[in-house]
Amino acid sequence: MAMIRLEALGRTFEVGGQQVRALDQVDLTIEAGEYLSIMGPSGSGKSTLLNVLGLLDTPSVGAYWLDGVNTSTMGDDQLAATRQAQIGFVFQSFHLVPRMTAAENVELPMLLAGIGGAERRERAHRSLAGVGLADRADHRPAQLSGGERQRVAIARAIVMQPRLLLADEPTGNLDTGSGAEIVRIMETLNERGLTLIVVTHDLQIGERARRRLRLRDGRVVEDLRAAQA
Amino acid sequence: MNGRELVRFATHSALSHRLRSVLTALGIGIGVTAVVLLTSMGEGLHRYVLEQFTQFGTNIIGINPGRSTTFGASTGIFGSVRPLTIDDAEALKRVPFVLNTVPVVQGTASVEGGGRERSTNISGVGPEFQTAFDFRVALGTFLPADDPRAPRPLAVLGAKMRHELYGERSPLGELLRVGGERYRVIGVMEPKGQVLGFDLDDTVYIPAARALELYNRQGLFEIDVLYDKAVPADEVVAGIERMIIARHGGLDVTITTQQQMLDVLGSVLDIVTFAVAALGGISLLVGGVGIFTIMTIAVRERTAEIGLLRAIGAGRAQIRAIFLGESILLAGIGGAGGLLVGGLTVVLLGVAVPALPVGIALPYVVAAEAVAVLIGLAAGVVPAQRAAALDPVEALRAE
């Protein structure tokens, strides 16, 4: 059974009294463990697709099956619980809470999930060590470089051991070197079985993915699979 | 996220804007301080007035002529009110459990003595007055137990009165003119102070029957009945009623027990305390507006954070709880600070100005803190609701 299945999915927004089709008739199947990039010009609907896949946005028409469950049947609390358990997010602007240390930021999802303090600290530490930031645990975001911030964000995204990692322009605010490091970390996670979906308009990064989607005007216009390396 | 973690989270975010949070909490704090201070003064006044009233004991029943009842039509001769007489006062001594009765006539008159003249209070009382009200004589004796209908013209001076007329000299045996009539001074009372503005020391005490003549009155102002503490007031009142009916042919007097007086007074003073508490409550309300404002700003500022929390698994209820928790925390801490400052001020006032009647009104203090927390809750509801209702995608886009 496919991990993700989209059927004739559409998402329309109302902008200034006009209906805008951000997504239009998208059919897509993604297997567990895939490494997928989504590319396309601005306004092509790639972020909307990522938000729908991440259960942050709900489709206007069509169906989204996640692990065989139709997500349109889920209530808001159930959607939140599914995000918590299954999906990790990495954002372009990191979205770290500035008043909290790196470790506290990583602990946040576990805090919301009601995991006890001792376990939280232990898992946060392990997760930070996994991205090579064990010695930065007590730093606040302002004291970290951009690359380090994004690594904290990755540590936070994977601390709940999700099956799906969604990255929206993860290198957009980073220099080339840090960006490459971030991509390498995510690819390592993918090699260990995490399904990885990256939205980017950086061709070099997009072409590293084994499967490449190209969107235009809300439609999938290209779905390329690279030969197994 | 359990309660303790929620508190920690709220404290954490409140501390990240230290000055702002302190100022917001201060708004509530000032409100609670105001409630504590104002109600303490109200309570102090309450205690002060009740003390003034109970200093003569609570086992006193007052009998006044006339009955405070409205009749539908003129009741003619049956409705007539007989004056309370000295004979009535004497007769009431025979009612069971009555220890003593004191006839009272009050007025003012010009008093001449020691070459000086002073307009002052005149109290026409019986010889039992001194023992009934626990009133001590400093010099000489109190009015003797003469025939109550024809007492000798003797007078006892209040402490201030003696000082005004005779200075340090002993007035015993001196002649005194009260409203033109000659009296001989036989005693001086110890200072007693004022009871609700009536200066007991600036008074001349003369026999009740003489005061009736002086003012050309038929009846007494009041008869005070002192009764055995161990007996319920109702039983004594019943006995007094029977006696009055037997003597007057009807119940044409108003009988007030000390307890009734205290009840009426107490309820008036309760209203005073409540009114000042309500005044303090207004400043609490203003503090609540402050919290509402700050929480609204906080939700706007932290929109991106709310989006993130939603993305990493926070339900709407959790977002609501986080912001409600923060506003309750601000109000609660402000309130606690207000209690502390208010309480300390009351204690310091009590030490610095002992004459000022203050006393902490505990129910109001507890209520003030509870109201502070409730205000925090109420002020937080709308911002928290707004935070919970945010669309995660929209919220994440805010930066």
XYZ file of C-alpha atoms in Angstrom:
628
model
C 0.000 0.000 0.000
C 1.307 3.391 -0.945
C 2.122 5.743 1.899
C 0.597 8.743 0.147
C -2.088 8.733 -2.523
C -3.670 11.884 -3.961
C -6.726 11.521 -6.175
C -7.883 14.357 -8.424
C -6.871 16.732 -5.683
C -7.566 20.438 -6.038
C -7.134 23.479 -3.842
C -8.677 26.815 -4.718
C -8.206 30.106 -2.943
C -10.263 33.206 -3.163
C -8.042 36.201 -3.840
C -9.732 39.552 -4.312
C -13.011 37.928 -5.317
C -11.307 35.707 -7.865
C -10.941 31.958 -7.625
C -7.300 30.949 -7.903
C -6.520 27.275 -8.505
C -3.341 26.622 -6.551
C -3.676 22.891 -7.176
C -5.671 21.370 -9.979
C -6.403 17.695 -10.624
C -3.291 16.363 -8.916
C -2.918 12.580 -8.910
C 0.120 11.355 -7.071
C 1.339 8.242 -5.322
C 4.368 8.264 -3.031
C 5.839 5.120 -1.511
C 7.442 4.983 1.897
C 11.164 5.762 1.775
C 11.064 7.809 -1.418
C 13.198 10.917 -1.964
C 11.184 13.399 -3.924
C 11.752 16.976 -4.985
C 9.032 19.359 -6.059
C 10.103 22.178 -8.353
C 8.402 24.841 -10.354
C 8.148 28.591 -10.719
C 6.662 30.801 -7.995
C 2.906 30.406 -7.792
C 3.008 26.961 -9.355
C 1.432 25.513 -6.215
C 4.428 23.654 -4.806
C 4.125 25.119 -1.323
C 0.408 24.488 -1.318
C 1.055 20.876 -2.267
C 3.545 20.559 0.577
C 1.057 22.115 3.041
C -1.641 19.705 1.914
C 0.736 16.752 2.218
C 1.687 18.003 5.703
C -1.993 18.184 6.760
C -1.646 21.914 7.428
C -4.031 22.690 4.589
C -7.069 20.765 3.460
C -7.908 20.141 -0.217
C -10.980 21.788 -1.718
C -11.768 18.752 -3.860
C -10.368 15.276 -4.283
C -8.953 12.902 -1.712
C -5.717 12.484 0.195
C -5.034 9.015 1.544
C -2.275 8.772 4.124
C -1.394 5.184 5.077
C -4.760 4.081 3.734
C -6.769 6.623 5.760
C -8.771 9.299 3.979
C -7.575 12.473 5.677
C -10.776 14.350 4.860
C -12.472 12.281 7.570
C -10.094 13.606 10.214
C -11.059 16.357 12.613
C -8.717 19.173 13.576
C -7.416 17.393 16.665
C -6.800 14.204 14.735
C -4.930 16.126 12.055
C -2.766 17.708 14.751
C -2.097 14.328 16.329
C -1.161 12.852 12.934
C 1.233 15.733 12.233
C 2.748 15.201 15.639
C 3.348 11.481 15.209
C 4.038 11.077 11.479
C 5.268 14.302 9.917
C 8.319 16.468 10.441
C 8.601 19.982 8.976
C 11.648 21.974 7.943
C 10.978 25.572 6.911
C 12.949 28.097 4.931
C 12.950 30.531 7.852
C 13.757 27.818 10.433
C 10.853 28.808 12.740
C 12.789 28.407 15.935
C 11.320 29.997 19.065
C 13.852 32.766 19.802
C 13.486 32.763 23.597
C 14.272 29.059 23.857
C 17.622 27.282 23.670
C 18.350 24.801 20.891
C 17.560 21.913 23.236
C 14.272 23.499 24.337
C 13.276 24.052 20.725
C 13.919 20.395 19.990
C 11.942 19.429 23.088
C 8.878 21.404 21.977
C 7.100 18.637 19.996
C 7.614 16.230 22.883
C 6.344 18.850 25.344
C 3.149 19.189 23.292
C 2.877 15.397 23.094
C 3.059 15.105 26.875
C 6.349 13.242 27.077
C 7.996 13.445 30.488
C 10.865 15.844 31.216
C 13.684 13.344 31.653
C 12.881 11.508 28.445
C 12.486 14.815 26.606
C 15.940 15.980 27.567
C 17.529 12.667 26.713
C 15.880 12.418 23.283
C 16.530 16.082 22.470
C 20.175 15.594 23.274
C 20.382 12.514 21.046
C 18.605 14.283 18.239
C 20.933 17.294 18.443
C 23.942 14.993 18.526
C 22.569 13.372 15.359
C 22.889 16.694 13.500
C 26.266 17.405 15.079
C 25.127 20.104 17.520
C 25.506 18.358 20.887
C 27.780 21.168 22.079
C 25.309 23.891 21.033
C 22.332 22.602 23.024
C 22.244 25.583 25.408
C 22.610 28.260 22.737
C 19.708 30.412 21.714
C 18.881 30.718 17.998
C 20.373 34.221 17.894
C 23.724 32.768 18.933
C 23.726 30.202 16.108
C 24.630 30.524 12.443
C 21.979 29.991 9.773
C 23.200 26.480 9.012
C 23.200 25.604 12.695
C 19.676 26.951 13.099
C 18.436 24.798 10.275
C 20.158 21.781 11.807
C 18.322 22.496 15.101
C 15.111 22.636 13.071
C 15.899 19.249 11.535
C 16.671 17.818 14.972
C 13.253 19.099 16.085
C 11.537 17.689 12.992
C 12.852 14.161 13.540
C 12.743 13.970 17.331
C 9.271 12.395 17.249
C 10.590 9.813 14.743
C 8.176 10.689 11.947
C 7.856 8.687 8.730
C 7.625 11.725 6.502
C 9.920 14.749 6.401
C 8.660 17.790 4.508
C 11.148 20.536 3.687
C 9.995 23.851 2.208
C 12.992 25.604 0.595
C 15.250 24.338 3.399
C 18.347 25.976 1.896
C 16.656 29.173 0.740
C 18.172 31.306 3.527
C 21.572 29.594 3.602
C 24.903 29.970 1.846
C 25.962 27.173 -0.491
C 28.179 25.411 2.004
C 25.603 25.294 4.816
C 22.914 24.384 2.285
C 24.910 21.407 1.087
C 25.402 20.290 4.680
C 21.637 20.477 5.339
C 20.893 18.482 2.199
C 23.451 15.878 3.184
C 21.891 15.477 6.630
C 18.417 15.045 5.165
C 19.649 12.579 2.615
C 21.278 10.528 5.345
C 17.926 10.435 7.151
C 16.284 9.323 3.901
C 18.826 6.541 3.521
C 17.704 5.280 6.928
C 14.139 4.999 5.633
C 12.580 8.404 6.211
C 10.396 9.537 3.323
C 11.783 12.900 2.190
C 9.944 15.530 0.166
C 11.806 18.756 -0.644
C 10.262 21.819 -2.255
C 12.934 23.949 -3.903
C 13.663 26.081 -6.861
C 17.362 25.413 -6.602
C 17.940 23.130 -9.597
C 21.110 21.625 -8.181
C 19.360 20.513 -5.034
C 16.199 19.408 -6.803
C 18.102 17.208 -9.171
C 19.705 15.272 -6.368
C 16.336 13.638 -5.619
C 15.618 10.241 -7.093
C 12.162 11.405 -8.127
C 11.486 14.887 -9.425
C 8.081 16.526 -9.769
C 7.638 19.698 -11.762
C 4.543 21.820 -11.197
C 3.082 24.571 -13.302
C -0.200 26.384 -12.624
C -1.173 23.837 -10.029
C -0.678 20.802 -12.251
C 2.019 18.151 -12.232
C 3.683 18.605 -15.607
C 6.659 16.312 -15.103
C 7.310 13.278 -12.875
C 10.839 11.976 -13.481
C 12.484 9.034 -11.796
C 16.226 8.894 -11.905
C 17.813 5.541 -12.570
C 18.918 3.861 -9.350
C 22.432 4.919 -8.647
C 1.527 19.081 28.367
C 0.517 18.944 32.000
C -0.325 21.848 34.266
C 3.185 22.333 35.560
C 4.691 22.363 32.102
C 2.038 24.794 30.963
C 2.928 27.127 33.827
C 6.594 26.827 32.932
C 5.922 27.519 29.288
C 3.797 30.560 30.216
C 6.409 31.834 32.679
C 9.088 31.381 30.048
C 7.277 33.451 27.460
C 6.178 36.059 30.025
C 9.805 36.437 31.119
C 10.947 36.961 27.545
C 9.217 40.364 27.719
C 10.170 41.150 31.255
C 9.323 44.851 31.442
C 6.076 44.469 29.564
C 4.938 41.555 31.704
C 5.848 43.342 34.911
C 3.925 46.436 33.847
C 0.907 44.379 32.866
C 0.952 42.468 36.133
C 1.407 45.793 37.909
C -1.968 46.954 36.569
C -3.683 44.065 38.302
C -1.393 44.447 41.300
C -2.450 48.034 41.842
C -6.077 46.973 41.603
C -5.641 44.277 44.227
C -3.648 46.648 46.438
C -6.494 49.143 46.189
C -9.052 46.503 47.129
C -6.969 45.320 50.072
C -6.329 48.864 51.341
C -9.849 50.156 50.874
C -11.548 47.127 52.365
C -9.109 47.181 55.279
C -10.181 50.714 56.025
C -13.819 49.716 55.619
C -13.280 46.796 57.941
C -11.440 49.017 60.395
C -14.316 51.472 60.415
C -16.677 48.565 60.917
C -14.784 47.296 63.933
C -14.356 50.788 65.343
C -18.046 51.604 65.207
C -19.102 48.245 66.623
C -16.586 48.623 69.429
C -18.034 52.008 70.285
C -21.428 50.448 70.459
C -20.583 47.396 72.440
C -18.323 49.016 75.024
C -21.241 49.086 77.461
C -22.015 45.431 76.920
C -24.515 43.775 74.669
C -27.071 42.808 77.320
C -28.961 46.069 77.085
C -32.448 46.601 75.782
C -33.671 50.065 74.866
C -37.325 51.067 75.288
C -38.542 54.162 73.461
C -42.000 55.668 73.611
C -44.230 55.249 70.564
C -44.436 52.378 68.172
C -43.090 52.465 64.684
C -46.199 51.069 63.062
C -48.413 52.731 60.488
C -52.154 52.563 61.086
C -54.705 52.507 58.274
C -56.985 55.088 59.834
C -56.912 57.303 62.862
C -57.107 55.015 65.845
C -58.422 57.749 68.113
C -57.986 57.177 71.776
C -56.791 53.606 71.309
C -53.874 54.743 69.259
C -52.686 57.285 71.762
C -49.210 56.914 73.132
C -48.662 57.140 76.822
C -45.423 58.717 77.940
C -42.774 56.505 79.486
C -42.500 57.553 83.091
C -40.098 57.108 85.930
C -42.716 54.854 87.483
C -42.485 52.677 84.368
C -38.739 52.447 84.850
C -39.249 51.426 88.463
C -41.884 48.868 87.548
C -39.698 47.315 84.859
C -37.171 46.429 87.541
C -39.638 43.744 88.637
C -39.625 41.974 85.249
C -37.842 38.606 85.536
C -34.099 38.602 84.703
C -33.948 42.402 84.614
C -30.957 43.519 86.653
C -31.483 47.232 86.420
C -33.286 49.947 84.542
C -32.019 53.410 83.710
C -34.390 56.226 82.812
C -32.826 58.635 80.333
C -33.662 62.238 79.437
C -31.254 64.145 77.286
C -30.952 67.733 76.225
C -28.737 70.746 76.326
C -28.758 73.618 78.731
C -26.656 76.486 79.906
C -24.612 75.577 82.973
C -23.044 78.120 85.322
C -20.463 77.265 87.936
C -17.080 78.364 89.245
C -17.723 81.782 87.783
C -18.004 80.452 84.244
C -20.807 79.514 81.955
C -20.979 76.744 79.363
C -23.688 75.374 77.131
C -23.511 71.647 77.326
C -25.230 68.265 77.237
C -27.495 67.415 80.112
C -28.188 63.767 80.867
C -31.044 63.089 83.225
C -30.443 59.567 84.461
C -31.178 57.283 87.365
C -28.625 56.374 90.035
C -28.241 52.963 88.323
C -26.644 54.614 85.295
C -23.164 54.341 86.701
C -23.244 50.609 87.404
C -25.296 49.709 84.327
C -22.808 51.275 81.949
C -19.696 50.534 83.949
C -18.924 54.197 84.346
C -16.415 55.081 87.054
C -16.400 58.081 89.353
C -13.089 59.891 89.718
C -14.067 62.177 92.578
C -16.916 62.044 95.100
C -19.918 59.830 94.345
C -22.504 59.332 91.637
C -26.151 60.361 92.056
C -27.522 58.730 95.208
C -30.537 56.412 95.328
C -33.046 59.108 96.287
C -36.759 58.820 95.805
C -36.812 58.649 92.022
C -39.882 60.890 91.842
C -38.430 63.666 94.001
C -34.643 63.488 94.002
C -32.450 66.093 95.566
C -30.829 68.651 93.253
C -27.442 67.004 92.941
C -25.186 66.907 89.885
C -22.208 64.905 88.656
C -19.808 66.404 86.111
C -18.156 64.781 83.159
C -14.351 65.023 83.164
C -14.198 67.710 80.488
C -17.016 69.696 82.049
C -15.214 69.802 85.371
C -12.032 70.969 83.689
C -13.817 73.697 81.779
C -15.584 75.132 84.822
C -13.214 74.484 87.704
C -9.819 73.724 86.199
C -7.692 71.659 88.575
C -9.685 72.731 91.625
C -12.024 70.192 93.250
C -15.619 71.059 92.382
C -17.102 68.891 95.145
C -19.668 70.786 97.154
C -19.727 73.693 94.684
C -22.993 75.167 93.559
C -23.972 74.808 89.912
C -26.767 76.405 87.956
C -28.348 74.201 85.340
C -30.940 76.076 83.308
C -31.336 78.505 86.176
C -31.814 75.914 88.918
C -29.316 75.344 91.668
C -27.555 72.006 92.026
C -24.772 70.849 94.282
C -21.845 69.031 92.658
C -21.216 65.712 94.390
C -18.972 63.883 91.917
C -16.797 63.909 88.790
C -16.699 61.027 86.308
C -13.581 59.471 84.841
C -12.933 60.389 81.194
C -14.892 58.106 78.878
C -14.565 59.701 75.488
C -17.054 60.061 72.712
C -19.636 57.609 71.540
C -20.428 58.396 67.898
C -19.909 62.085 68.358
C -21.702 62.367 71.710
C -19.125 63.528 74.237
C -19.799 61.719 77.496
C -17.177 63.872 79.201
C -18.766 67.155 78.169
C -21.937 66.341 80.051
C -23.621 67.138 83.335
C -25.510 64.251 84.946
C -28.587 65.135 86.987
C -31.484 63.005 88.277
C -33.979 62.053 85.557
C -37.004 63.528 87.369
C -35.222 66.899 87.567
C -34.344 66.763 83.875
C -38.020 66.149 83.070
C -38.885 69.298 84.941
C -36.058 71.231 83.352
C -37.286 70.448 79.882
C -40.923 70.481 80.908
C -41.468 67.017 79.530
C -44.057 64.400 80.396
C -42.092 61.347 79.455
C -38.629 59.893 79.301
C -36.557 59.662 76.117
C -35.703 56.098 76.793
C -35.482 53.441 79.427
C -32.421 51.250 79.204
C -32.902 47.791 80.637
C -29.916 45.782 81.746
C -30.616 42.058 81.889
C -28.952 38.834 82.887
C -26.504 37.816 80.133
C -27.362 34.151 80.557
C -30.984 34.683 79.499
C -31.991 35.021 75.855
C -33.029 38.563 74.941
C -36.387 37.331 73.587
C -37.487 36.092 76.998
C -36.654 39.411 78.627
C -38.405 41.314 75.826
C -41.539 39.184 76.363
C -41.499 40.081 80.065
C -41.068 43.777 79.279
C -43.946 43.649 76.795
C -46.266 42.084 79.372
C -45.339 44.753 81.896
C -45.870 47.610 79.413
C -49.224 46.181 78.300
C -50.312 45.836 81.920
C -49.351 49.442 82.708
C -50.275 51.199 79.441
C -53.167 49.039 78.282
C -51.320 48.327 75.036
C -47.913 47.975 73.553
C -47.148 51.619 72.780
C -43.347 51.440 72.962
C -40.568 50.311 70.687
C -38.229 47.752 72.184
C -34.788 47.450 70.616
C -32.274 44.899 71.752
C -28.606 45.720 71.413
C -28.337 42.821 68.990
C -30.899 44.376 66.668
C -29.024 47.644 66.744
C -25.787 45.896 65.974
C -27.434 44.011 63.117
C -28.713 47.199 61.518
C -25.420 48.961 62.037
C -23.509 45.946 60.797
C -25.496 45.787 57.579
C -24.927 49.486 56.934
C -21.204 49.062 57.506
C -21.158 45.987 55.288
C -22.508 48.145 52.496
C -19.735 50.663 53.115
C -17.096 47.929 52.897
C -18.728 46.531 49.783
C -18.817 49.966 48.186
C -15.109 50.572 48.713
C -14.369 47.064 47.462
C -16.308 47.910 44.312
C -14.207 51.063 43.912
C -11.058 48.959 44.116
C -12.700 46.575 41.686
C -12.748 49.309 39.063
C -8.965 49.496 39.114
C -8.893 45.703 38.820
C -11.015 46.073 35.727
C -8.559 48.575 34.272
C -5.791 46.052 34.949
C -7.863 43.496 33.068
C -8.009 45.806 30.062
C -4.202 45.992 30.215
C -3.922 42.217 30.147
C -6.342 42.022 27.254
C -4.269 44.527 25.307
C -0.975 42.788 25.968
C -2.366 39.360 25.158
C -3.817 40.658 21.897
C -0.408 42.061 21.001
C 1.310 38.840 22.078
C -0.914 36.739 19.831
C -0.134 39.003 16.892
C 3.603 38.992 17.616
C 3.762 35.264 18.076
C 1.625 34.300 15.116
C 4.553 32.497 13.487
C 5.204 30.618 16.709
C 1.546 29.614 16.845
C 1.845 28.328 13.262
C 4.919 26.330 14.220
C 3.249 24.857 17.302
C 0.293 23.843 15.150
C 2.649 22.249 12.604
C 4.463 20.196 15.215
C 1.254 18.825 16.623
C -0.477 21.331 18.907
C -4.269 21.120 18.758
C -6.442 24.217 18.989
C -7.203 23.426 22.642
C -3.491 23.416 23.454
C -2.930 26.789 21.791
C -5.887 28.176 23.712
C -4.546 26.762 26.984
C -1.095 28.248 26.377
C -2.392 31.786 25.922
C -5.059 31.543 28.614
C -2.399 30.197 30.946
C -0.191 33.158 30.210
C -2.883 35.726 30.885
C -3.985 33.993 34.088
C -0.365 33.843 35.169
C 0.118 37.580 34.608
C -3.054 38.354 36.552
C -2.318 35.840 39.301
C 1.212 37.086 39.883
C 0.080 40.708 39.737
C -2.664 39.874 42.216
C -0.301 38.098 44.584
C 2.070 41.066 44.440
C -0.854 43.368 45.162
C -1.863 41.258 48.164
C 1.657 41.446 49.502
C 2.008 45.215 49.025
C -1.515 45.906 50.278
C -1.102 43.631 53.292
C 2.245 45.141 54.210
C 0.862 48.664 53.868
C -2.027 47.812 56.170
C 0.307 46.353 58.761
C 2.662 49.344 58.498
C -0.260 51.772 58.752
C -1.449 49.946 61.857
C 2.004 50.370 63.410
C 2.627 53.933 62.227
C -0.808 55.377 62.924
C -2.354 53.299 65.714
C -5.345 55.638 65.891
C -6.341 54.803 62.322
C -8.800 51.950 62.419
C -7.561 49.363 59.887
C -8.152 45.648 59.793
C -7.622 43.223 56.943
C -10.972 42.060 55.571
C -9.939 38.505 54.767
C -12.963 37.514 52.667
C -12.371 40.541 50.438
C -8.655 39.796 50.183
C -9.339 36.237 49.059
C -12.038 37.509 46.727
C -9.655 40.101 45.258
C -7.127 37.439 44.308
C -9.869 35.209 42.924
C -11.268 38.119 40.925
C -7.764 38.928 39.648
C -7.396 35.391 38.334
C -10.901 35.507 36.869
C -10.089 38.796 35.174
C -6.969 37.192 33.739
C -9.142 34.398 32.446
C -11.747 36.742 31.010
C -9.156 39.054 29.459
C -7.362 36.087 27.936
C -10.370 34.362 26.415
C -10.697 36.474 23.281
C -6.955 36.617 22.423
C -6.543 32.897 23.178
C -9.564 32.104 21.057
C -8.125 34.180 18.244
C -4.810 32.333 18.552
C -6.533 28.961 18.487
C -8.595 29.884 15.457
C -5.571 30.889 13.353
C -5.082 28.951 10.157
C -1.708 27.167 10.491
C -0.602 27.965 6.933
C -1.436 31.641 7.315
C 0.216 31.750 10.734
C 3.428 30.165 9.458
C 3.648 32.774 6.733
C 3.722 35.593 9.329
C 7.247 36.556 10.218
